[in-house]
Amino acid sequence: MINKAKNILSNNSYGNFTVPNKKLYPFQWNWDSLLTALGISSYDLDRSILEIETLFESQWDDGMIPHIIFHKKNNDYFPGESEWTSSTKIPTSCITQPPISGTVLWYILYNNINDINTKKVLDLADKIFKNLKWFEDYRDLNNKGLISTTHPWESGRDNSVEWDGPLKNILVPENLRKYSRKDLRQIAGDERPTTEDYDKYITIVDFGEKYKWDKNEMFFNSPYNVVDIGIQFMYIKSLKDLLKIYNKLGRIDMNDELNRMINKYENGCDLLWNNKLQCYTSYDVKEDKFIDEITHASFLCFYAEIYNKNLDKIIIDQFKSYISSNDFLVPSLSIKHPKYDSKKYWRGPIWCIINLFIYIGFLKIDSEIADSISKSTIKLIENDDFFEYFDSTNGKGCGCKNFSWTASIYIILKNKNNFRLNI
Ligand code: GLC
């Protein structure tokens, strides 16, 4: 299985970057690529650093790392290169994805401290800092310590039930341009977002294009502004891990600034404690109200190393109840939720990427839970194949096969005695 995983990663590689899957997702995707680099680092350190360097070559002048980088022409994906007006040398999309770069680079550095090229790491660290600062400067214009997303695709969890409420308020223009979805040519519609979802996704893209992705327009006037609890936690974790990178390599000049940001965004999390649901949840900034939904992302607080002696036990109990009717871990939505759908993308299926992060979080607070998540993730893959995601009722693979991050995560979890994540 390990060899098969490595083969998938090399087959999905174009030399200096890896695509999630050559047919369904034929470009470089931001967080997919980073996750891929993490797995590759355990057997080909140089190639994994090159993966991250290639991703950061697409960094916008303002600091943003786009969610898709269109290195090569390919008409099999919608929305492709022609749908976005980026001003970069290599065309990119104009929105971002969860910022996990600080974390990925930290794990790679820590596990390869004697062999790694530290100059390259420090060059990347400075770019990562610029990217994390971009989130503060562009996505927290209310200065509250909360990171906003301006499109559901930015969350990386495209059609989560969390976004249903905010999307309801988006009016799709009657004359919305005709577009043709290419995903449905390859994957059954019941495993993908609906047409209604897509109309709204495109409406937001059209808004962004109209205003040239201006930061104030996107934040204050676009039809969608949501704090994704997942991004909030991943952002904080990346800030903390970036600080560890600098310190490990003797750069203490960043301490004050990074500690300031960490405090600010940790304080922001207090605003995301949803008293009614007794859990952390996402927040609709436009409506100024909580999104009353608990999903797998709510349990990333421990991954972000956010602890609170009054809340930790409540959250662990919530997690136990969230998974209590499931044979496989961790569903993107609880099986008891009225909208649960075992195979519909981010509305019930299991995704290895979020599993890995929840697992990392639990390592520090409840190793039994961590172990069961790791075992379940490995079992899902071994029972079927390296699928994009898995049906959370019967464990069958969904979406496309030969998926890069599934292969990468398998390698990481199987190798966890040598590749340390509990650091
Ligand atoms: C889908 C997923 C997103 C992922 C992308 C490429 O859009 O929702 O998280 O990055 O596919 O795999």
PDB file of N, CA and C in Angstrom, residues 249-311:
ATOM      1  N   LEU A 249      15.380  28.045  14.121  1.00  0.00           N
ATOM      2  CA  LEU A 249      16.495  28.442  13.270  1.00  0.00           C
ATOM      3  C   LEU A 249      17.156  29.737  13.761  1.00  0.00           C
ATOM      4  N   GLY A 250      16.853  30.082  14.997  1.00  0.00           N
ATOM      5  CA  GLY A 250      17.574  31.182  15.637  1.00  0.00           C
ATOM      6  C   GLY A 250      17.115  32.581  15.268  1.00  0.00           C
ATOM      7  N   ARG A 251      15.964  32.695  14.620  1.00  0.00           N
ATOM      8  CA  ARG A 251      15.467  34.026  14.259  1.00  0.00           C
ATOM      9  C   ARG A 251      14.454  34.486  15.317  1.00  0.00           C
ATOM     10  N   ILE A 252      14.896  35.271  16.261  1.00  0.00           N
ATOM     11  CA  ILE A 252      13.954  35.669  17.307  1.00  0.00           C
ATOM     12  C   ILE A 252      13.304  37.021  17.008  1.00  0.00           C
ATOM     13  N   ASP A 253      13.722  37.641  15.883  1.00  0.00           N
ATOM     14  CA  ASP A 253      13.178  38.968  15.565  1.00  0.00           C
ATOM     15  C   ASP A 253      11.680  38.937  15.240  1.00  0.00           C
ATOM     16  N   MET A 254      11.130  37.751  14.953  1.00  0.00           N
ATOM     17  CA  MET A 254       9.713  37.689  14.603  1.00  0.00           C
ATOM     18  C   MET A 254       8.822  37.430  15.820  1.00  0.00           C
ATOM     19  N   ASN A 255       9.438  37.193  16.963  1.00  0.00           N
ATOM     20  CA  ASN A 255       8.654  36.766  18.132  1.00  0.00           C
ATOM     21  C   ASN A 255       7.531  37.731  18.498  1.00  0.00           C
ATOM     22  N   ASP A 256       7.863  39.019  18.593  1.00  0.00           N
ATOM     23  CA  ASP A 256       6.853  39.972  19.074  1.00  0.00           C
ATOM     24  C   ASP A 256       5.663  40.020  18.124  1.00  0.00           C
ATOM     25  N   GLU A 257       5.963  40.139  16.841  1.00  0.00           N
ATOM     26  CA  GLU A 257       4.885  40.273  15.865  1.00  0.00           C
ATOM     27  C   GLU A 257       4.021  39.002  15.810  1.00  0.00           C
ATOM     28  N   LEU A 258       4.675  37.846  15.790  1.00  0.00           N
ATOM     29  CA  LEU A 258       3.882  36.612  15.715  1.00  0.00           C
ATOM     30  C   LEU A 258       3.099  36.378  17.009  1.00  0.00           C
ATOM     31  N   ASN A 259       3.717  36.692  18.147  1.00  0.00           N
ATOM     32  CA  ASN A 259       2.964  36.533  19.404  1.00  0.00           C
ATOM     33  C   ASN A 259       1.771  37.476  19.458  1.00  0.00           C
ATOM     34  N   ARG A 260       1.958  38.672  18.918  1.00  0.00           N
ATOM     35  CA  ARG A 260       0.821  39.612  18.869  1.00  0.00           C
ATOM     36  C   ARG A 260      -0.331  38.998  18.052  1.00  0.00           C
ATOM     37  N   MET A 261       0.028  38.443  16.884  1.00  0.00           N
ATOM     38  CA  MET A 261      -1.018  37.878  16.029  1.00  0.00           C
ATOM     39  C   MET A 261      -1.675  36.652  16.680  1.00  0.00           C
ATOM     40  N   ILE A 262      -0.848  35.821  17.288  1.00  0.00           N
ATOM     41  CA  ILE A 262      -1.406  34.623  17.940  1.00  0.00           C
ATOM     42  C   ILE A 262      -2.413  35.039  19.019  1.00  0.00           C
ATOM     43  N   ASN A 263      -2.029  36.021  19.845  1.00  0.00           N
ATOM     44  CA  ASN A 263      -2.947  36.464  20.911  1.00  0.00           C
ATOM     45  C   ASN A 263      -4.224  37.012  20.332  1.00  0.00           C
ATOM     46  N   LYS A 264      -4.065  37.812  19.283  1.00  0.00           N
ATOM     47  CA  LYS A 264      -5.244  38.450  18.688  1.00  0.00           C
ATOM     48  C   LYS A 264      -6.240  37.391  18.177  1.00  0.00           C
ATOM     49  N   TYR A 265      -5.724  36.385  17.477  1.00  0.00           N
ATOM     50  CA  TYR A 265      -6.641  35.406  16.879  1.00  0.00           C
ATOM     51  C   TYR A 265      -7.107  34.368  17.894  1.00  0.00           C
ATOM     52  N   GLU A 266      -6.302  34.136  18.926  1.00  0.00           N
ATOM     53  CA  GLU A 266      -6.808  33.266  20.004  1.00  0.00           C
ATOM     54  C   GLU A 266      -7.958  33.975  20.723  1.00  0.00           C
ATOM     55  N   ASN A 267      -7.793  35.282  20.952  1.00  0.00           N
ATOM     56  CA  ASN A 267      -8.893  36.024  21.586  1.00  0.00           C
ATOM     57  C   ASN A 267     -10.133  36.007  20.703  1.00  0.00           C
ATOM     58  N   GLY A 268      -9.895  36.094  19.381  1.00  0.00           N
ATOM     59  CA  GLY A 268     -11.019  36.025  18.440  1.00  0.00           C
ATOM     60  C   GLY A 268     -11.830  34.751  18.637  1.00  0.00           C
ATOM     61  N   CYS A 269     -11.142  33.659  18.971  1.00  0.00           N
ATOM     62  CA  CYS A 269     -11.855  32.381  19.142  1.00  0.00           C
ATOM     63  C   CYS A 269     -12.903  32.454  20.253  1.00  0.00           C
ATOM     64  N   ASP A 270     -12.648  33.307  21.255  1.00  0.00           N
ATOM     65  CA  ASP A 270     -13.651  33.449  22.322  1.00  0.00           C
ATOM     66  C   ASP A 270     -14.993  33.872  21.738  1.00  0.00           C
ATOM     67  N   LEU A 271     -14.932  34.679  20.674  1.00  0.00           N
ATOM     68  CA  LEU A 271     -16.184  35.141  20.055  1.00  0.00           C
ATOM     69  C   LEU A 271     -16.858  34.026  19.268  1.00  0.00           C
ATOM     70  N   LEU A 272     -16.135  32.944  19.032  1.00  0.00           N
ATOM     71  CA  LEU A 272     -16.704  31.857  18.232  1.00  0.00           C
ATOM     72  C   LEU A 272     -17.201  30.699  19.087  1.00  0.00           C
ATOM     73  N   TRP A 273     -17.157  30.901  20.407  1.00  0.00           N
ATOM     74  CA  TRP A 273     -17.752  29.875  21.280  1.00  0.00           C
ATOM     75  C   TRP A 273     -19.273  30.081  21.272  1.00  0.00           C
ATOM     76  N   ASN A 274     -19.959  29.125  20.713  1.00  0.00           N
ATOM     77  CA  ASN A 274     -21.410  29.227  20.539  1.00  0.00           C
ATOM     78  C   ASN A 274     -22.078  28.620  21.778  1.00  0.00           C
ATOM     79  N   ASN A 275     -22.569  29.515  22.628  1.00  0.00           N
ATOM     80  CA  ASN A 275     -23.113  29.076  23.905  1.00  0.00           C
ATOM     81  C   ASN A 275     -24.318  28.165  23.753  1.00  0.00           C
ATOM     82  N   LYS A 276     -25.127  28.507  22.748  1.00  0.00           N
ATOM     83  CA  LYS A 276     -26.343  27.716  22.531  1.00  0.00           C
ATOM     84  C   LYS A 276     -25.986  26.268  22.207  1.00  0.00           C
ATOM     85  N   LEU A 277     -24.996  26.102  21.325  1.00  0.00           N
ATOM     86  CA  LEU A 277     -24.622  24.746  20.902  1.00  0.00           C
ATOM     87  C   LEU A 277     -23.539  24.126  21.775  1.00  0.00           C
ATOM     88  N   GLN A 278     -22.953  24.948  22.654  1.00  0.00           N
ATOM     89  CA  GLN A 278     -21.851  24.478  23.510  1.00  0.00           C
ATOM     90  C   GLN A 278     -20.704  23.876  22.695  1.00  0.00           C
ATOM     91  N   CYS A 279     -20.290  24.628  21.684  1.00  0.00           N
ATOM     92  CA  CYS A 279     -19.194  24.198  20.823  1.00  0.00           C
ATOM     93  C   CYS A 279     -18.689  25.423  20.066  1.00  0.00           C
ATOM     94  N   TYR A 280     -17.483  25.325  19.460  1.00  0.00           N
ATOM     95  CA  TYR A 280     -17.048  26.386  18.556  1.00  0.00           C
ATOM     96  C   TYR A 280     -17.771  26.205  17.228  1.00  0.00           C
ATOM     97  N   THR A 281     -18.261  27.302  16.657  1.00  0.00           N
ATOM     98  CA  THR A 281     -18.912  27.183  15.343  1.00  0.00           C
ATOM     99  C   THR A 281     -18.498  28.354  14.452  1.00  0.00           C
ATOM    100  N   SER A 282     -18.840  28.238  13.179  1.00  0.00           N
ATOM    101  CA  SER A 282     -18.577  29.310  12.223  1.00  0.00           C
ATOM    102  C   SER A 282     -19.522  30.482  12.484  1.00  0.00           C
ATOM    103  N   TYR A 283     -19.244  31.623  11.807  1.00  0.00           N
ATOM    104  CA  TYR A 283     -19.993  32.849  12.094  1.00  0.00           C
ATOM    105  C   TYR A 283     -20.307  33.582  10.794  1.00  0.00           C
ATOM    106  N   ASP A 284     -21.566  34.005  10.649  1.00  0.00           N
ATOM    107  CA  ASP A 284     -21.958  34.749   9.455  1.00  0.00           C
ATOM    108  C   ASP A 284     -21.752  36.245   9.718  1.00  0.00           C
ATOM    109  N   VAL A 285     -20.728  36.819   9.090  1.00  0.00           N
ATOM    110  CA  VAL A 285     -20.387  38.219   9.377  1.00  0.00           C
ATOM    111  C   VAL A 285     -21.440  39.163   8.787  1.00  0.00           C
ATOM    112  N   LYS A 286     -21.960  38.844   7.639  1.00  0.00           N
ATOM    113  CA  LYS A 286     -22.948  39.735   7.005  1.00  0.00           C
ATOM    114  C   LYS A 286     -24.195  39.867   7.864  1.00  0.00           C
ATOM    115  N   GLU A 287     -24.616  38.741   8.432  1.00  0.00           N
ATOM    116  CA  GLU A 287     -25.827  38.751   9.254  1.00  0.00           C
ATOM    117  C   GLU A 287     -25.491  39.008  10.730  1.00  0.00           C
ATOM    118  N   ASP A 288     -24.201  39.038  11.019  1.00  0.00           N
ATOM    119  CA  ASP A 288     -23.728  39.190  12.385  1.00  0.00           C
ATOM    120  C   ASP A 288     -24.389  38.187  13.329  1.00  0.00           C
ATOM    121  N   LYS A 289     -24.304  36.921  12.952  1.00  0.00           N
ATOM    122  CA  LYS A 289     -24.861  35.899  13.857  1.00  0.00           C
ATOM    123  C   LYS A 289     -24.122  34.565  13.707  1.00  0.00           C
ATOM    124  N   PHE A 290     -24.247  33.753  14.742  1.00  0.00           N
ATOM    125  CA  PHE A 290     -23.634  32.428  14.689  1.00  0.00           C
ATOM    126  C   PHE A 290     -24.279  31.579  13.618  1.00  0.00           C
ATOM    127  N   ILE A 291     -23.494  30.707  13.054  1.00  0.00           N
ATOM    128  CA  ILE A 291     -24.039  29.656  12.197  1.00  0.00           C
ATOM    129  C   ILE A 291     -24.218  28.458  13.116  1.00  0.00           C
ATOM    130  N   ASP A 292     -25.449  28.110  13.370  1.00  0.00           N
ATOM    131  CA  ASP A 292     -25.707  27.072  14.371  1.00  0.00           C
ATOM    132  C   ASP A 292     -25.529  25.678  13.795  1.00  0.00           C
ATOM    133  N   GLU A 293     -24.316  25.350  13.452  1.00  0.00           N
ATOM    134  CA  GLU A 293     -24.017  24.020  12.914  1.00  0.00           C
ATOM    135  C   GLU A 293     -22.703  23.531  13.499  1.00  0.00           C
ATOM    136  N   ILE A 294     -22.722  22.273  13.962  1.00  0.00           N
ATOM    137  CA  ILE A 294     -21.473  21.635  14.387  1.00  0.00           C
ATOM    138  C   ILE A 294     -21.057  20.666  13.279  1.00  0.00           C
ATOM    139  N   THR A 295     -19.841  20.820  12.800  1.00  0.00           N
ATOM    140  CA  THR A 295     -19.315  19.879  11.799  1.00  0.00           C
ATOM    141  C   THR A 295     -17.953  19.393  12.296  1.00  0.00           C
ATOM    142  N   HIS A 296     -17.294  18.573  11.507  1.00  0.00           N
ATOM    143  CA  HIS A 296     -15.971  18.083  11.932  1.00  0.00           C
ATOM    144  C   HIS A 296     -14.997  19.236  12.205  1.00  0.00           C
ATOM    145  N   ALA A 297     -15.202  20.387  11.532  1.00  0.00           N
ATOM    146  CA  ALA A 297     -14.269  21.509  11.701  1.00  0.00           C
ATOM    147  C   ALA A 297     -14.332  22.104  13.107  1.00  0.00           C
ATOM    148  N   SER A 298     -15.453  21.948  13.785  1.00  0.00           N
ATOM    149  CA  SER A 298     -15.576  22.486  15.145  1.00  0.00           C
ATOM    150  C   SER A 298     -14.551  21.849  16.075  1.00  0.00           C
ATOM    151  N   PHE A 299     -14.086  20.645  15.715  1.00  0.00           N
ATOM    152  CA  PHE A 299     -13.204  19.906  16.622  1.00  0.00           C
ATOM    153  C   PHE A 299     -11.722  20.125  16.322  1.00  0.00           C
ATOM    154  N   LEU A 300     -11.443  21.174  15.548  1.00  0.00           N
ATOM    155  CA  LEU A 300     -10.044  21.489  15.247  1.00  0.00           C
ATOM    156  C   LEU A 300      -9.422  22.404  16.299  1.00  0.00           C
ATOM    157  N   CYS A 301     -10.171  22.715  17.364  1.00  0.00           N
ATOM    158  CA  CYS A 301      -9.623  23.618  18.385  1.00  0.00           C
ATOM    159  C   CYS A 301      -8.353  23.046  19.023  1.00  0.00           C
ATOM    160  N   PHE A 302      -8.336  21.752  19.251  1.00  0.00           N
ATOM    161  CA  PHE A 302      -7.135  21.174  19.895  1.00  0.00           C
ATOM    162  C   PHE A 302      -5.964  21.157  18.916  1.00  0.00           C
ATOM    163  N   TYR A 303      -6.267  21.021  17.653  1.00  0.00           N
ATOM    164  CA  TYR A 303      -5.226  21.111  16.616  1.00  0.00           C
ATOM    165  C   TYR A 303      -4.568  22.495  16.680  1.00  0.00           C
ATOM    166  N   ALA A 304      -5.399  23.523  16.921  1.00  0.00           N
ATOM    167  CA  ALA A 304      -4.869  24.893  17.034  1.00  0.00           C
ATOM    168  C   ALA A 304      -4.232  25.145  18.397  1.00  0.00           C
ATOM    169  N   GLU A 305      -4.201  24.099  19.216  1.00  0.00           N
ATOM    170  CA  GLU A 305      -3.659  24.190  20.572  1.00  0.00           C
ATOM    171  C   GLU A 305      -4.370  25.265  21.379  1.00  0.00           C
ATOM    172  N   ILE A 306      -5.682  25.248  21.241  1.00  0.00           N
ATOM    173  CA  ILE A 306      -6.489  26.156  22.047  1.00  0.00           C
ATOM    174  C   ILE A 306      -7.143  25.323  23.141  1.00  0.00           C
ATOM    175  N   TYR A 307      -6.757  25.616  24.352  1.00  0.00           N
ATOM    176  CA  TYR A 307      -7.286  24.851  25.479  1.00  0.00           C
ATOM    177  C   TYR A 307      -7.946  25.812  26.452  1.00  0.00           C
ATOM    178  N   ASN A 308      -8.936  25.272  27.151  1.00  0.00           N
ATOM    179  CA  ASN A 308      -9.632  26.083  28.132  1.00  0.00           C
ATOM    180  C   ASN A 308     -10.167  25.106  29.170  1.00  0.00           C
ATOM    181  N   LYS A 309      -9.728  25.256  30.407  1.00  0.00           N
ATOM    182  CA  LYS A 309     -10.058  24.181  31.347  1.00  0.00           C
ATOM    183  C   LYS A 309     -11.573  24.034  31.579  1.00  0.00           C
ATOM    184  N   ASN A 310     -12.317  25.080  31.285  1.00  0.00           N
ATOM    185  CA  ASN A 310     -13.770  24.951  31.446  1.00  0.00           C
ATOM    186  C   ASN A 310     -14.434  24.309  30.229  1.00  0.00           C
ATOM    187  N   LEU A 311     -13.770  24.367  29.093  1.00  0.00           N
ATOM    188  CA  LEU A 311     -14.439  23.918  27.870  1.00  0.00           C
ATOM    189  C   LEU A 311     -13.930  22.581  27.331  1.00  0.00           C
TER     190      LEU A 311
END
